[in-house]
mmCIF file of C-alpha atoms in Angstrom:
data_model
loop_
_atom_site.group_PDB
_atom_site.id
_atom_site.type_symbol
_atom_site.label_atom_id
_atom_site.label_comp_id
_atom_site.label_asym_id
_atom_site.label_seq_id
_atom_site.Cartn_x
_atom_site.Cartn_y
_atom_site.Cartn_z
ATOM 1 C CA MET A 414 4.154 4.147 -45.275
ATOM 2 C CA THR A 415 2.878 4.921 -41.674
ATOM 3 C CA TYR A 416 4.831 6.810 -39.330
ATOM 4 C CA SER A 417 5.781 3.896 -37.077
ATOM 5 C CA THR A 418 6.691 1.881 -40.237
ATOM 6 C CA GLU A 419 8.876 4.919 -41.382
ATOM 7 C CA ILE A 420 10.747 5.290 -38.197
ATOM 8 C CA LEU A 421 11.367 1.475 -38.007
ATOM 9 C CA SER A 422 12.985 1.562 -41.385
ATOM 10 C CA GLN A 423 15.413 4.012 -40.454
ATOM 11 C CA SER A 424 18.077 1.395 -39.104
ATOM 12 C CA ASN A 425 20.621 4.207 -38.311
ATOM 13 C CA ILE A 426 18.451 5.483 -35.572
ATOM 14 C CA TRP A 427 18.389 2.215 -33.899
ATOM 15 C CA ALA A 428 21.867 1.075 -34.542
ATOM 16 C CA GLY A 429 24.114 0.157 -31.535
ATOM 17 C CA THR A 430 26.177 3.409 -32.023
ATOM 18 C CA ALA A 431 23.228 5.693 -31.753
ATOM 19 C CA ASP A 432 23.445 8.057 -28.787
ATOM 20 C CA LEU A 433 21.208 7.504 -25.813
ATOM 21 C CA THR A 434 19.268 10.789 -26.191
ATOM 22 C CA THR A 435 18.227 9.884 -29.799
ATOM 23 C CA LEU A 436 17.544 6.410 -28.775
ATOM 24 C CA ARG A 437 15.220 7.549 -25.984
ATOM 25 C CA HIS A 438 13.341 9.881 -28.254
ATOM 26 C CA ASN A 439 12.854 7.001 -30.904
ATOM 27 C CA LEU A 440 11.690 4.555 -28.087
ATOM 28 C CA LEU A 441 9.219 7.293 -26.682
ATOM 29 C CA ASP A 442 7.798 7.456 -30.555
ATOM 30 C CA LEU A 443 7.648 3.855 -30.556
ATOM 31 C CA PHE A 444 5.647 3.433 -27.347
ATOM 32 C CA CYS A 445 3.245 6.127 -28.585
ATOM 33 C CA GLN A 446 2.873 4.323 -32.114
ATOM 34 C CA LEU A 447 2.575 0.783 -30.913
ATOM 35 C CA ALA A 448 1.820 0.569 -27.262
ATOM 36 C CA TYR A 449 -0.439 3.418 -26.122
ATOM 37 C CA LYS A 450 -4.139 3.115 -26.630
ATOM 38 C CA GLU A 451 -7.149 5.488 -25.526
ATOM 39 C CA GLY A 452 -10.593 3.937 -24.518
ATOM 40 C CA ASP A 453 -12.242 2.182 -21.643
ATOM 41 C CA PHE A 454 -9.941 -0.398 -19.935
ATOM 42 C CA VAL A 455 -9.720 -2.400 -16.829
ATOM 43 C CA LEU A 456 -5.994 -2.691 -15.573
ATOM 44 C CA SER A 457 -4.299 -5.605 -13.687
ATOM 45 C CA SER A 458 -4.897 -3.700 -10.441
ATOM 46 C CA GLY A 459 -8.561 -3.558 -11.055
ATOM 47 C CA GLN A 460 -8.628 0.067 -11.429
ATOM 48 C CA ARG A 461 -10.587 1.393 -14.687
ATOM 49 C CA SER A 462 -8.547 3.628 -17.141
ATOM 50 C CA SER A 463 -9.241 5.801 -20.058
ATOM 51 C CA TYR A 464 -6.061 4.630 -21.595
ATOM 52 C CA TYR A 465 -3.823 1.379 -21.658
ATOM 53 C CA ILE A 466 -0.165 0.802 -22.350
ATOM 54 C CA ASN A 467 0.667 -2.662 -23.696
ATOM 55 C CA GLY A 468 4.477 -2.582 -23.189
ATOM 56 C CA LYS A 469 5.193 -5.817 -24.714
ATOM 57 C CA GLN A 470 4.389 -4.407 -28.230
ATOM 58 C CA VAL A 471 7.603 -2.522 -27.789
ATOM 59 C CA THR A 472 9.710 -4.651 -25.526
ATOM 60 C CA LEU A 473 9.275 -7.706 -27.740
ATOM 61 C CA HIS A 474 9.880 -5.694 -30.995
ATOM 62 C CA PRO A 475 13.469 -5.882 -32.338
ATOM 63 C CA GLN A 476 14.244 -2.161 -32.268
ATOM 64 C CA GLY A 477 12.336 -1.672 -29.318
ATOM 65 C CA ALA A 478 14.150 -4.406 -27.333
ATOM 66 C CA LEU A 479 17.509 -3.009 -28.320
ATOM 67 C CA ALA A 480 16.486 0.545 -27.215
ATOM 68 C CA VAL A 481 15.191 -0.938 -23.934
ATOM 69 C CA GLY A 482 18.141 -2.887 -23.283
ATOM 70 C CA ARG A 483 20.644 -0.009 -24.029
ATOM 71 C CA LEU A 484 18.769 2.621 -21.986
ATOM 72 C CA LEU A 485 18.042 0.431 -18.944
ATOM 73 C CA PHE A 486 21.579 -0.843 -18.884
ATOM 74 C CA SER A 487 22.742 2.844 -18.684
ATOM 75 C CA LEU A 488 20.801 3.373 -15.598
ATOM 76 C CA LEU A 489 21.948 0.426 -13.613
ATOM 77 C CA PRO A 490 24.289 1.097 -10.659
ATOM 78 C CA GLU A 491 27.931 -0.126 -11.272
ATOM 79 C CA ASP A 492 27.765 -2.754 -8.578
ATOM 80 C CA THR A 493 24.506 -4.589 -9.944
ATOM 81 C CA GLN A 494 24.996 -8.234 -10.247
ATOM 82 C CA ALA A 495 21.819 -9.187 -11.885
ATOM 83 C CA VAL A 496 18.573 -7.749 -13.194
ATOM 84 C CA ALA A 497 15.117 -9.388 -12.465
ATOM 85 C CA GLY A 498 11.399 -8.929 -13.032
ATOM 86 C CA LEU A 499 7.889 -10.487 -12.439
ATOM 87 C CA THR A 500 6.828 -12.616 -15.490
ATOM 88 C CA LEU A 501 5.490 -11.759 -17.963
ATOM 89 C CA GLY A 502 5.953 -8.170 -18.572
ATOM 90 C CA ALA A 503 9.520 -8.107 -17.322
ATOM 91 C CA ASP A 504 10.917 -11.100 -19.218
ATOM 92 C CA PRO A 505 11.797 -9.402 -22.489
ATOM 93 C CA MET A 506 13.310 -6.402 -20.633
ATOM 94 C CA VAL A 507 15.652 -8.489 -18.400
ATOM 95 C CA THR A 508 16.621 -10.434 -21.389
ATOM 96 C CA ALA A 509 17.437 -7.318 -23.580
ATOM 97 C CA VAL A 510 19.470 -5.840 -20.762
ATOM 98 C CA SER A 511 21.468 -8.917 -20.192
ATOM 99 C CA VAL A 512 22.282 -9.279 -23.820
ATOM 100 C CA VAL A 513 23.276 -5.706 -24.063
ATOM 101 C CA SER A 514 25.559 -6.072 -20.999
ATOM 102 C CA VAL A 515 27.702 -8.483 -22.836
ATOM 103 C CA TYR A 516 28.365 -5.990 -25.573
ATOM 104 C CA GLU A 517 29.215 -3.456 -23.083
ATOM 105 C CA ASN A 518 31.877 -5.921 -21.476
ATOM 106 C CA ARG A 519 29.919 -5.912 -18.344
ATOM 107 C CA PRO A 520 27.911 -9.200 -18.421
ATOM 108 C CA ILE A 521 24.702 -9.085 -16.112
ATOM 109 C CA PRO A 522 22.498 -12.311 -15.691
ATOM 110 C CA ALA A 523 18.799 -12.110 -15.994
ATOM 111 C CA LEU A 524 16.298 -13.528 -13.531
ATOM 112 C CA ILE A 525 12.715 -14.235 -14.123
ATOM 113 C CA ILE A 526 10.395 -14.337 -11.048
ATOM 114 C CA ARG A 527 7.245 -16.484 -11.331
ATOM 115 C CA LYS A 528 3.939 -15.405 -9.924
ATOM 116 C CA GLU A 529 3.502 -18.829 -8.501
ATOM 117 C CA ALA A 530 6.188 -21.538 -7.548
ATOM 118 C CA LYS A 531 6.843 -23.996 -10.192
ATOM 119 C CA GLY A 532 4.719 -27.017 -9.641
ATOM 120 C CA HIS A 533 7.449 -29.687 -10.275
ATOM 121 C CA GLY A 534 11.172 -30.067 -10.068
ATOM 122 C CA THR A 535 12.742 -27.483 -7.864
ATOM 123 C CA LYS A 536 9.523 -25.724 -7.033
ATOM 124 C CA ALA A 537 11.230 -22.401 -7.435
ATOM 125 C CA TYR A 538 9.986 -18.775 -7.642
ATOM 126 C CA ILE A 539 13.008 -17.567 -9.364
ATOM 127 C CA GLU A 540 14.443 -18.789 -12.805
ATOM 128 C CA GLY A 541 17.905 -17.963 -13.945
ATOM 129 C CA PRO A 542 21.493 -18.463 -12.989
ATOM 130 C CA SER A 543 22.293 -19.035 -9.205
ATOM 131 C CA LEU A 544 23.951 -16.072 -7.753
ATOM 132 C CA PRO A 545 25.939 -15.722 -4.372
ATOM 133 C CA GLU A 546 23.862 -14.732 -1.233
ATOM 134 C CA GLY A 547 23.668 -11.022 -0.959
ATOM 135 C CA ALA A 548 24.016 -10.510 -4.817
ATOM 136 C CA LYS A 549 22.724 -6.954 -5.729
ATOM 137 C CA VAL A 550 19.646 -7.240 -7.921
ATOM 138 C CA VAL A 551 17.861 -4.577 -9.746
ATOM 139 C CA VAL A 552 14.205 -5.128 -10.364
ATOM 140 C CA LEU A 553 12.826 -4.166 -13.824
ATOM 141 C CA GLU A 554 9.224 -3.469 -14.507
ATOM 142 C CA ASP A 555 7.639 -2.238 -17.968
ATOM 143 C CA VAL A 556 4.554 -0.103 -16.554
ATOM 144 C CA VAL A 557 4.178 0.950 -13.037
ATOM 145 C CA THR A 558 0.739 1.746 -11.715
ATOM 146 C CA THR A 559 0.334 0.823 -8.084
ATOM 147 C CA GLY A 560 3.671 -0.610 -7.836
ATOM 148 C CA GLN A 561 2.619 -4.039 -6.225
ATOM 149 C CA SER A 562 4.032 -6.228 -8.969
ATOM 150 C CA ALA A 563 7.577 -4.960 -8.657
ATOM 151 C CA LEU A 564 7.252 -5.043 -4.968
ATOM 152 C CA LYS A 565 6.148 -8.722 -5.143
ATOM 153 C CA ALA A 566 9.451 -9.305 -7.100
ATOM 154 C CA VAL A 567 11.560 -7.383 -4.541
ATOM 155 C CA GLU A 568 10.084 -9.620 -1.717
ATOM 156 C CA ARG A 569 10.689 -13.052 -3.701
ATOM 157 C CA LEU A 570 14.288 -11.803 -4.229
ATOM 158 C CA ARG A 571 14.922 -10.967 -0.746
ATOM 159 C CA ASP A 572 13.400 -14.127 0.436
ATOM 160 C CA ALA A 573 16.050 -15.836 -1.800
ATOM 161 C CA GLY A 574 18.791 -14.040 0.053
ATOM 162 C CA TYR A 575 19.417 -11.182 -2.495
ATOM 163 C CA SER A 576 19.888 -7.770 -1.990
ATOM 164 C CA VAL A 577 17.406 -5.417 -3.687
ATOM 165 C CA SER A 578 17.310 -1.564 -3.268
ATOM 166 C CA GLU A 579 16.215 -0.242 -6.679
ATOM 167 C CA VAL A 580 13.311 -0.615 -9.150
ATOM 168 C CA ILE A 581 13.500 0.650 -12.757
ATOM 169 C CA SER A 582 10.593 1.056 -14.811
ATOM 170 C CA LEU A 583 9.895 2.034 -18.608
ATOM 171 C CA ILE A 584 6.745 4.055 -17.905
ATOM 172 C CA ASP A 585 5.227 5.500 -14.640
ATOM 173 C CA ARG A 586 1.406 5.984 -14.681
ATOM 174 C CA LEU A 587 1.944 8.305 -11.732
ATOM 175 C CA GLN A 588 -0.765 6.493 -9.631
ATOM 176 C CA GLY A 589 1.118 5.597 -6.404
ATOM 177 C CA GLY A 590 4.028 3.344 -7.600
ATOM 178 C CA ALA A 591 6.762 5.747 -6.901
ATOM 179 C CA GLU A 592 5.453 6.512 -3.436
ATOM 180 C CA LEU A 593 5.085 2.861 -2.409
ATOM 181 C CA TYR A 594 8.684 2.234 -3.503
ATOM 182 C CA GLN A 595 10.001 5.258 -1.584
ATOM 183 C CA ALA A 596 8.095 4.055 1.573
ATOM 184 C CA SER A 597 9.564 0.625 1.200
ATOM 185 C CA GLY A 598 12.996 2.117 1.127
ATOM 186 C CA LEU A 599 13.634 1.560 -2.621
ATOM 187 C CA ARG A 600 15.151 3.975 -5.232
ATOM 188 C CA PHE A 601 12.935 4.301 -8.280
ATOM 189 C CA GLN A 602 13.840 5.410 -11.719
ATOM 190 C CA THR A 603 11.584 5.645 -14.822
ATOM 191 C CA LEU A 604 12.420 6.258 -18.500
ATOM 192 C CA PHE A 605 9.085 8.023 -19.340
ATOM 193 C CA SER A 606 6.145 9.509 -17.171
ATOM 194 C CA ILE A 607 2.839 8.909 -18.599
ATOM 195 C CA THR A 608 2.541 12.742 -18.914
ATOM 196 C CA GLU A 609 5.439 12.742 -21.528
ATOM 197 C CA ILE A 610 3.750 9.669 -23.515
ATOM 198 C CA GLN A 611 0.586 11.473 -23.620
ATOM 199 C CA GLU A 612 2.001 14.748 -24.737
ATOM 200 C CA ARG A 613 4.029 12.954 -27.586
ATOM 201 C CA TYR A 614 1.075 10.895 -28.592
ATOM 202 C CA ARG A 615 -1.118 13.934 -29.232
ATOM 203 C CA GLN A 616 1.884 15.677 -31.035
ATOM 204 C CA ILE A 617 2.108 12.615 -33.496
ATOM 205 C CA ASN A 618 -1.578 12.215 -33.860
#
C-alpha cells in the first residue's frame, strides 16, 4: 500500500468532524502525493519551472474536495454572499465550498467565470445564480503564480456589479501574485506556500 493510498483509506481523518488543523495537515500530504511534480515544465503564464502543481488532482478527489471545501469555508468573511473563480481550476473549489456551506447552515452560492463569453444564449461571462448588485463575492484560485487569472475573475465580477475585495488560494508559488493583489487593493489569503509544500514533499519522499 502506498503512502497516499494509506492516508486516503483512513476515513476518520477526512470525516466532517475532523478538526481543521488535522484536515489541513492531511490536505498538505495529499498535495505532496498527488499534485506536486518535479521536472521541466512550462506554466500557463509562459514561465519555465522546475516543478508543477496540478491542483485538480486534489480538488477533484473526494477526500481532497471535502478538505478544500471545509478549509476554504473557514477563511471566508462572515458577509460573503458568493464564491467565484475562473474556469477550470476554480470550478471544483467553488462547488466544494458551496456544498460545505449548506452543512454549516450558511448557504453560499458558487459562480464560475468563463475565460471567453458564452457564444450563444445570454452570452454571459459568469455562470451561476443571479445575485443582487453589490453582492460581496470572494474569488478562489487553486495555484497562484503571477496572480493574473484571479485578477481577471475579479474584473469580470466587478464589471457585473459585484463587490470583490478578497482572493483566497490553495497554494501560493511566491512569484508575485500576492504583491499584485496588494497593489490592486485586494486582501489575499493562502492555505499553503510553495515552501511548505516542498518541505513536506521532501520529508515524505
